[in-house]
């Protein structure tokens, strides 16, 4: 299966050049011509890498990187005319993995994309599939019946704590301490509320979260993809 790449670029000539070059190199490419389209595409679909311009209408590249930071492990290669040191450092602070200034050689873009994907592929995939649900622990993304499950950051933290310890009963206090940074957010009632929402959002896969009476919760073992 070919890798899927999202290109977020508003300049028609550059966008056409990048899409043609990556497609010719064997990648499956989708184009977003403004920041809002890029945000929606990244939220609704799964990509292996993003090629991102910084100067975009609607939402600029910095805003997109800010949105994706901490919620996605998809590598982002920044391709921009903003080649000053401040812009370079800011993109890396926001989670970008590579930076290519314009003008550019398409051959270099392809080479850099291949290198980044090779590094990504070398890391074992931590995706768990349960029926119609796909749980990507690295990308922090849950898809149920081809639709994003819409988990909050805290809900995903609780789910990840359980999944990473299959078959092990965790107390509500353990889940609170592992899932929430702020002490004020930790309580048995908060954990119970998150688990109830997780079961609903995960559909049939939610049945894997078992209640251990008098203790807490356990995630019944599932086969990794």
Short mmCIF file of N, CA, C and O in Angstrom, two decimals, residues 100-186:
data_model
loop_
_atom_site.label_atom_id
_atom_site.label_comp_id
_atom_site.label_asym_id
_atom_site.label_seq_id
_atom_site.Cartn_x
_atom_site.Cartn_y
_atom_site.Cartn_z
N UNK A 100 12.08 22.96 4.53
CA UNK A 100 12.67 23.18 3.21
C UNK A 100 12.25 24.56 2.72
O UNK A 100 11.05 24.84 2.59
N UNK A 101 13.20 25.46 2.45
CA UNK A 101 12.85 26.79 1.97
C UNK A 101 12.53 26.78 0.48
O UNK A 101 13.01 25.94 -0.27
N UNK A 102 11.69 27.72 0.07
CA UNK A 102 11.42 27.95 -1.35
C UNK A 102 12.39 29.00 -1.85
O UNK A 102 12.73 29.93 -1.11
N UNK A 103 12.85 28.90 -3.10
CA UNK A 103 12.56 27.87 -4.10
C UNK A 103 13.23 26.54 -3.74
O UNK A 103 14.15 26.51 -2.92
N UNK A 104 12.76 25.46 -4.36
CA UNK A 104 13.21 24.13 -3.97
C UNK A 104 13.35 23.24 -5.20
O UNK A 104 12.84 23.55 -6.27
N UNK A 105 14.05 22.14 -5.02
CA UNK A 105 14.12 21.11 -6.04
C UNK A 105 13.14 19.99 -5.67
O UNK A 105 13.15 19.50 -4.55
N UNK A 106 12.31 19.60 -6.61
CA UNK A 106 11.33 18.56 -6.32
C UNK A 106 12.01 17.25 -5.95
O UNK A 106 11.52 16.49 -5.11
N UNK A 107 13.16 16.99 -6.55
CA UNK A 107 13.89 15.76 -6.24
C UNK A 107 14.28 15.72 -4.75
O UNK A 107 14.27 14.66 -4.12
N UNK A 108 14.62 16.90 -4.21
CA UNK A 108 14.98 16.94 -2.79
C UNK A 108 13.76 16.69 -1.91
O UNK A 108 13.85 15.99 -0.89
N UNK A 109 12.62 17.26 -2.30
CA UNK A 109 11.39 17.02 -1.53
C UNK A 109 11.08 15.54 -1.49
O UNK A 109 10.78 14.97 -0.42
N UNK A 110 11.14 14.87 -2.64
CA UNK A 110 10.85 13.44 -2.69
C UNK A 110 11.83 12.67 -1.82
O UNK A 110 11.45 11.76 -1.07
N UNK A 111 13.12 13.03 -1.88
CA UNK A 111 14.13 12.34 -1.09
C UNK A 111 13.89 12.52 0.40
O UNK A 111 14.00 11.57 1.19
N UNK A 112 13.53 13.73 0.80
CA UNK A 112 13.28 14.00 2.22
C UNK A 112 12.02 13.27 2.70
O UNK A 112 11.99 12.75 3.82
N UNK A 113 11.00 13.26 1.88
CA UNK A 113 9.77 12.55 2.24
C UNK A 113 10.06 11.06 2.41
O UNK A 113 9.63 10.44 3.39
N UNK A 114 10.79 10.48 1.48
CA UNK A 114 11.12 9.06 1.58
C UNK A 114 11.93 8.77 2.84
O UNK A 114 11.71 7.75 3.51
N UNK A 115 12.88 9.64 3.15
CA UNK A 115 13.71 9.43 4.34
C UNK A 115 12.87 9.48 5.61
O UNK A 115 13.03 8.66 6.52
N UNK A 116 11.95 10.45 5.69
CA UNK A 116 11.10 10.56 6.87
C UNK A 116 10.16 9.38 7.02
O UNK A 116 9.92 8.87 8.12
N UNK A 117 9.61 8.92 5.91
CA UNK A 117 8.70 7.78 5.96
C UNK A 117 9.44 6.50 6.32
O UNK A 117 8.89 5.63 6.99
N UNK A 118 10.68 6.39 5.88
CA UNK A 118 11.48 5.22 6.22
C UNK A 118 11.72 5.17 7.73
O UNK A 118 11.65 4.10 8.35
N UNK A 119 11.99 6.33 8.33
CA UNK A 119 12.16 6.38 9.78
C UNK A 119 10.87 6.02 10.49
O UNK A 119 10.88 5.29 11.48
N UNK A 120 9.76 6.53 9.97
CA UNK A 120 8.46 6.25 10.59
C UNK A 120 8.13 4.76 10.48
O UNK A 120 7.65 4.15 11.44
N UNK A 121 8.39 4.17 9.33
CA UNK A 121 8.06 2.76 9.12
C UNK A 121 8.93 1.83 9.95
O UNK A 121 8.56 0.68 10.21
N UNK A 122 10.11 2.33 10.36
CA UNK A 122 11.02 1.49 11.15
C UNK A 122 10.51 1.32 12.58
O UNK A 122 10.94 0.41 13.29
N UNK A 123 9.61 2.19 13.00
CA UNK A 123 9.03 2.10 14.34
C UNK A 123 7.81 1.19 14.30
O UNK A 123 6.94 1.36 13.44
N UNK A 124 7.72 0.21 15.19
CA UNK A 124 6.56 -0.70 15.19
C UNK A 124 5.24 0.06 15.29
O UNK A 124 5.13 1.03 16.04
N UNK A 125 4.28 -0.37 14.49
CA UNK A 125 2.96 0.26 14.48
C UNK A 125 2.18 -0.13 15.72
O UNK A 125 2.02 -1.30 16.03
N UNK A 126 1.69 0.87 16.45
CA UNK A 126 0.90 0.59 17.64
C UNK A 126 -0.56 0.95 17.39
O UNK A 126 -1.10 1.89 17.94
N UNK A 127 -1.15 0.19 16.49
CA UNK A 127 -2.56 0.37 16.18
C UNK A 127 -3.31 -0.90 16.57
O UNK A 127 -2.90 -2.00 16.20
N UNK A 128 -4.37 -0.72 17.30
CA UNK A 128 -5.19 -1.86 17.73
C UNK A 128 -6.53 -1.78 17.02
O UNK A 128 -7.18 -0.73 17.01
N UNK A 129 -6.92 -2.89 16.42
CA UNK A 129 -8.19 -2.95 15.70
C UNK A 129 -9.14 -3.88 16.44
O UNK A 129 -8.79 -5.04 16.71
N UNK A 130 -10.31 -3.37 16.76
CA UNK A 130 -11.34 -4.17 17.44
C UNK A 130 -12.63 -3.97 16.67
O UNK A 130 -13.27 -2.92 16.78
N UNK A 131 -13.01 -4.94 15.88
CA UNK A 131 -14.21 -4.79 15.07
C UNK A 131 -14.09 -3.61 14.14
O UNK A 131 -13.15 -3.51 13.35
N UNK A 132 -15.01 -2.67 14.24
CA UNK A 132 -15.01 -1.48 13.37
C UNK A 132 -14.19 -0.33 13.94
O UNK A 132 -14.11 0.73 13.35
N UNK A 133 -13.55 -0.56 15.10
CA UNK A 133 -12.77 0.49 15.75
C UNK A 133 -11.28 0.29 15.50
O UNK A 133 -10.76 -0.82 15.61
N UNK A 134 -10.60 1.39 15.17
CA UNK A 134 -9.15 1.39 14.99
C UNK A 134 -8.56 2.42 15.95
O UNK A 134 -8.92 3.61 15.90
N UNK A 135 -7.67 1.98 16.83
CA UNK A 135 -7.10 2.84 17.87
C UNK A 135 -5.61 2.98 17.62
O UNK A 135 -4.85 2.02 17.79
N UNK A 136 -5.19 4.16 17.18
CA UNK A 136 -3.78 4.45 16.89
C UNK A 136 -3.20 5.16 18.10
O UNK A 136 -3.45 6.34 18.33
N UNK A 137 -2.39 4.43 18.87
CA UNK A 137 -1.86 4.99 20.11
C UNK A 137 -0.84 6.09 19.86
O UNK A 137 -0.71 7.02 20.66
N UNK A 138 -0.09 5.99 18.76
CA UNK A 138 0.93 7.00 18.48
C UNK A 138 0.33 8.28 17.92
O UNK A 138 0.74 9.38 18.28
N UNK A 139 -0.64 8.14 17.03
CA UNK A 139 -1.29 9.32 16.45
C UNK A 139 -2.38 9.88 17.36
O UNK A 139 -2.93 10.93 17.09
N UNK A 140 -2.69 9.15 18.45
CA UNK A 140 -3.75 9.55 19.38
C UNK A 140 -5.05 9.76 18.61
O UNK A 140 -5.73 10.76 18.76
N UNK A 141 -5.39 8.76 17.80
CA UNK A 141 -6.57 8.88 16.95
C UNK A 141 -7.39 7.60 17.03
O UNK A 141 -6.84 6.49 16.95
N UNK A 142 -8.69 7.75 17.17
CA UNK A 142 -9.61 6.62 17.23
C UNK A 142 -10.66 6.79 16.14
O UNK A 142 -11.33 7.82 16.08
N UNK A 143 -10.78 5.78 15.30
CA UNK A 143 -11.76 5.80 14.22
C UNK A 143 -12.72 4.63 14.43
O UNK A 143 -12.29 3.50 14.66
N UNK A 144 -14.00 4.92 14.37
CA UNK A 144 -15.03 3.88 14.51
C UNK A 144 -15.93 3.94 13.29
O UNK A 144 -16.50 4.99 12.99
N UNK A 145 -16.02 2.83 12.56
CA UNK A 145 -16.83 2.77 11.34
C UNK A 145 -16.45 3.88 10.38
O UNK A 145 -17.30 4.58 9.83
N UNK A 146 -15.12 4.08 10.22
CA UNK A 146 -14.56 5.07 9.28
C UNK A 146 -14.84 6.52 9.67
O UNK A 146 -14.64 7.42 8.86
N UNK A 147 -15.29 6.75 10.90
CA UNK A 147 -15.53 8.11 11.38
C UNK A 147 -14.70 8.35 12.63
O UNK A 147 -14.56 7.48 13.49
N UNK A 148 -14.14 9.57 12.75
CA UNK A 148 -13.40 9.92 13.95
C UNK A 148 -14.32 9.84 15.16
O UNK A 148 -15.43 10.37 15.15
N UNK A 149 -13.85 9.16 16.21
CA UNK A 149 -14.69 8.95 17.39
C UNK A 149 -14.85 10.21 18.23
O UNK A 149 -15.70 10.26 19.12
N UNK A 150 -14.03 11.22 17.98
CA UNK A 150 -14.17 12.48 18.70
C UNK A 150 -13.80 12.42 20.17
O UNK A 150 -14.42 13.08 21.00
N UNK A 151 -12.77 11.65 20.50
CA UNK A 151 -12.33 11.56 21.89
C UNK A 151 -11.64 12.86 22.32
O UNK A 151 -10.89 13.46 21.56
N UNK A 152 -11.89 13.27 23.55
CA UNK A 152 -11.15 14.39 24.12
C UNK A 152 -9.76 13.91 24.51
O UNK A 152 -9.49 12.70 24.57
N UNK A 153 -8.86 14.85 24.80
CA UNK A 153 -7.50 14.48 25.20
C UNK A 153 -7.52 13.62 26.46
O UNK A 153 -6.79 12.63 26.56
N UNK A 154 -8.37 13.96 27.42
CA UNK A 154 -8.44 13.20 28.67
C UNK A 154 -9.03 11.82 28.45
O UNK A 154 -8.58 10.83 29.05
N UNK A 155 -10.05 11.73 27.61
CA UNK A 155 -10.64 10.42 27.31
C UNK A 155 -9.60 9.51 26.67
O UNK A 155 -9.50 8.33 27.01
N UNK A 156 -8.81 10.08 25.73
CA UNK A 156 -7.80 9.25 25.09
C UNK A 156 -6.74 8.83 26.10
O UNK A 156 -6.25 7.69 26.06
N UNK A 157 -6.37 9.71 27.03
CA UNK A 157 -5.38 9.36 28.04
C UNK A 157 -5.84 8.15 28.86
O UNK A 157 -5.05 7.24 29.13
N UNK A 158 -7.10 8.17 29.26
CA UNK A 158 -7.63 7.06 30.05
C UNK A 158 -7.63 5.78 29.22
O UNK A 158 -7.20 4.71 29.69
N UNK A 159 -8.07 5.87 27.97
CA UNK A 159 -8.10 4.71 27.09
C UNK A 159 -6.69 4.15 26.88
O UNK A 159 -6.48 2.93 26.95
N UNK A 160 -5.72 5.02 26.62
CA UNK A 160 -4.35 4.58 26.38
C UNK A 160 -3.78 3.88 27.62
O UNK A 160 -3.08 2.86 27.50
N UNK A 161 -4.06 4.40 28.81
CA UNK A 161 -3.57 3.77 30.04
C UNK A 161 -4.08 2.34 30.15
O UNK A 161 -3.33 1.44 30.56
N UNK A 162 -5.32 2.12 29.79
CA UNK A 162 -5.91 0.79 29.88
C UNK A 162 -5.36 -0.13 28.79
O UNK A 162 -4.98 -1.28 29.05
N UNK A 163 -5.31 0.38 27.55
CA UNK A 163 -4.87 -0.44 26.43
C UNK A 163 -3.42 -0.87 26.58
O UNK A 163 -3.05 -2.00 26.22
N UNK A 164 -2.58 0.02 27.09
CA UNK A 164 -1.16 -0.30 27.22
C UNK A 164 -0.87 -1.28 28.34
O UNK A 164 0.26 -1.75 28.49
N UNK A 165 -1.91 -1.63 29.11
CA UNK A 165 -1.78 -2.61 30.18
C UNK A 165 -2.90 -3.64 30.07
O UNK A 165 -3.71 -3.79 30.99
N UNK A 166 -2.98 -4.35 28.93
CA UNK A 166 -4.10 -5.26 28.70
C UNK A 166 -4.20 -6.36 29.75
O UNK A 166 -3.18 -6.92 30.18
N UNK A 167 -5.43 -6.59 30.18
CA UNK A 167 -5.67 -7.65 31.15
C UNK A 167 -5.35 -7.28 32.58
O UNK A 167 -5.56 -8.09 33.49
N UNK A 168 -4.87 -6.08 32.79
CA UNK A 168 -4.48 -5.65 34.14
C UNK A 168 -5.54 -4.73 34.72
O UNK A 168 -5.96 -3.76 34.08
N UNK A 169 -5.98 -5.04 35.95
CA UNK A 169 -6.97 -4.19 36.61
C UNK A 169 -6.27 -2.96 37.19
O UNK A 169 -5.28 -3.08 37.92
N UNK A 170 -6.79 -1.78 36.84
CA UNK A 170 -6.23 -0.53 37.33
C UNK A 170 -7.26 0.16 38.23
O UNK A 170 -8.44 0.23 37.89
N UNK A 171 -6.81 0.65 39.35
CA UNK A 171 -7.72 1.36 40.23
C UNK A 171 -8.04 2.73 39.64
O UNK A 171 -7.30 3.25 38.78
N UNK A 172 -9.10 3.32 40.11
CA UNK A 172 -9.45 4.66 39.65
C UNK A 172 -8.35 5.66 40.01
O UNK A 172 -8.06 6.57 39.24
N UNK A 173 -7.73 5.48 41.16
CA UNK A 173 -6.66 6.37 41.55
C UNK A 173 -5.46 6.23 40.61
O UNK A 173 -4.86 7.23 40.20
N UNK A 174 -5.11 5.00 40.22
CA UNK A 174 -4.01 4.79 39.28
C UNK A 174 -4.31 5.45 37.94
O UNK A 174 -3.45 6.12 37.35
N UNK A 175 -5.52 5.27 37.45
CA UNK A 175 -5.90 5.87 36.17
C UNK A 175 -5.84 7.40 36.26
O UNK A 175 -5.38 8.07 35.33
N UNK A 176 -6.31 7.95 37.37
CA UNK A 176 -6.29 9.41 37.54
C UNK A 176 -4.87 9.94 37.50
O UNK A 176 -4.58 10.93 36.83
N UNK A 177 -3.98 9.29 38.23
CA UNK A 177 -2.60 9.78 38.32
C UNK A 177 -1.87 9.65 37.00
O UNK A 177 -1.03 10.48 36.66
N UNK A 178 -2.19 8.59 36.23
CA UNK A 178 -1.51 8.40 34.95
C UNK A 178 -2.11 9.25 33.84
O UNK A 178 -1.39 9.69 32.94
N UNK A 179 -3.40 9.51 33.90
CA UNK A 179 -4.07 10.17 32.78
C UNK A 179 -4.13 11.69 32.90
O UNK A 179 -4.19 12.38 31.88
N UNK A 180 -4.10 12.22 34.11
CA UNK A 180 -4.31 13.65 34.30
C UNK A 180 -3.11 14.30 34.97
O UNK A 180 -2.64 13.84 36.01
N UNK A 181 -2.63 15.38 34.37
CA UNK A 181 -1.49 16.09 34.93
C UNK A 181 -1.88 16.91 36.16
O UNK A 181 -1.12 17.00 37.12
N UNK A 182 -3.07 17.52 36.11
CA UNK A 182 -3.49 18.39 37.20
C UNK A 182 -4.19 17.60 38.30
O UNK A 182 -5.13 16.84 38.04
N UNK A 183 -3.72 17.78 39.52
CA UNK A 183 -4.29 17.04 40.65
C UNK A 183 -5.77 17.34 40.83
O UNK A 183 -6.55 16.49 41.26
N UNK A 184 -6.18 18.57 40.49
CA UNK A 184 -7.56 18.95 40.67
C UNK A 184 -8.54 18.20 39.78
O UNK A 184 -9.74 18.22 40.02
N UNK A 185 -8.02 17.55 38.74
CA UNK A 185 -8.88 16.82 37.82
C UNK A 185 -9.06 15.36 38.25
O UNK A 185 -9.79 14.61 37.60
N UNK A 186 -8.39 14.96 39.32
CA UNK A 186 -8.36 13.56 39.69
C UNK A 186 -9.44 13.24 40.71
O UNK A 186 -9.45 13.76 41.82
#
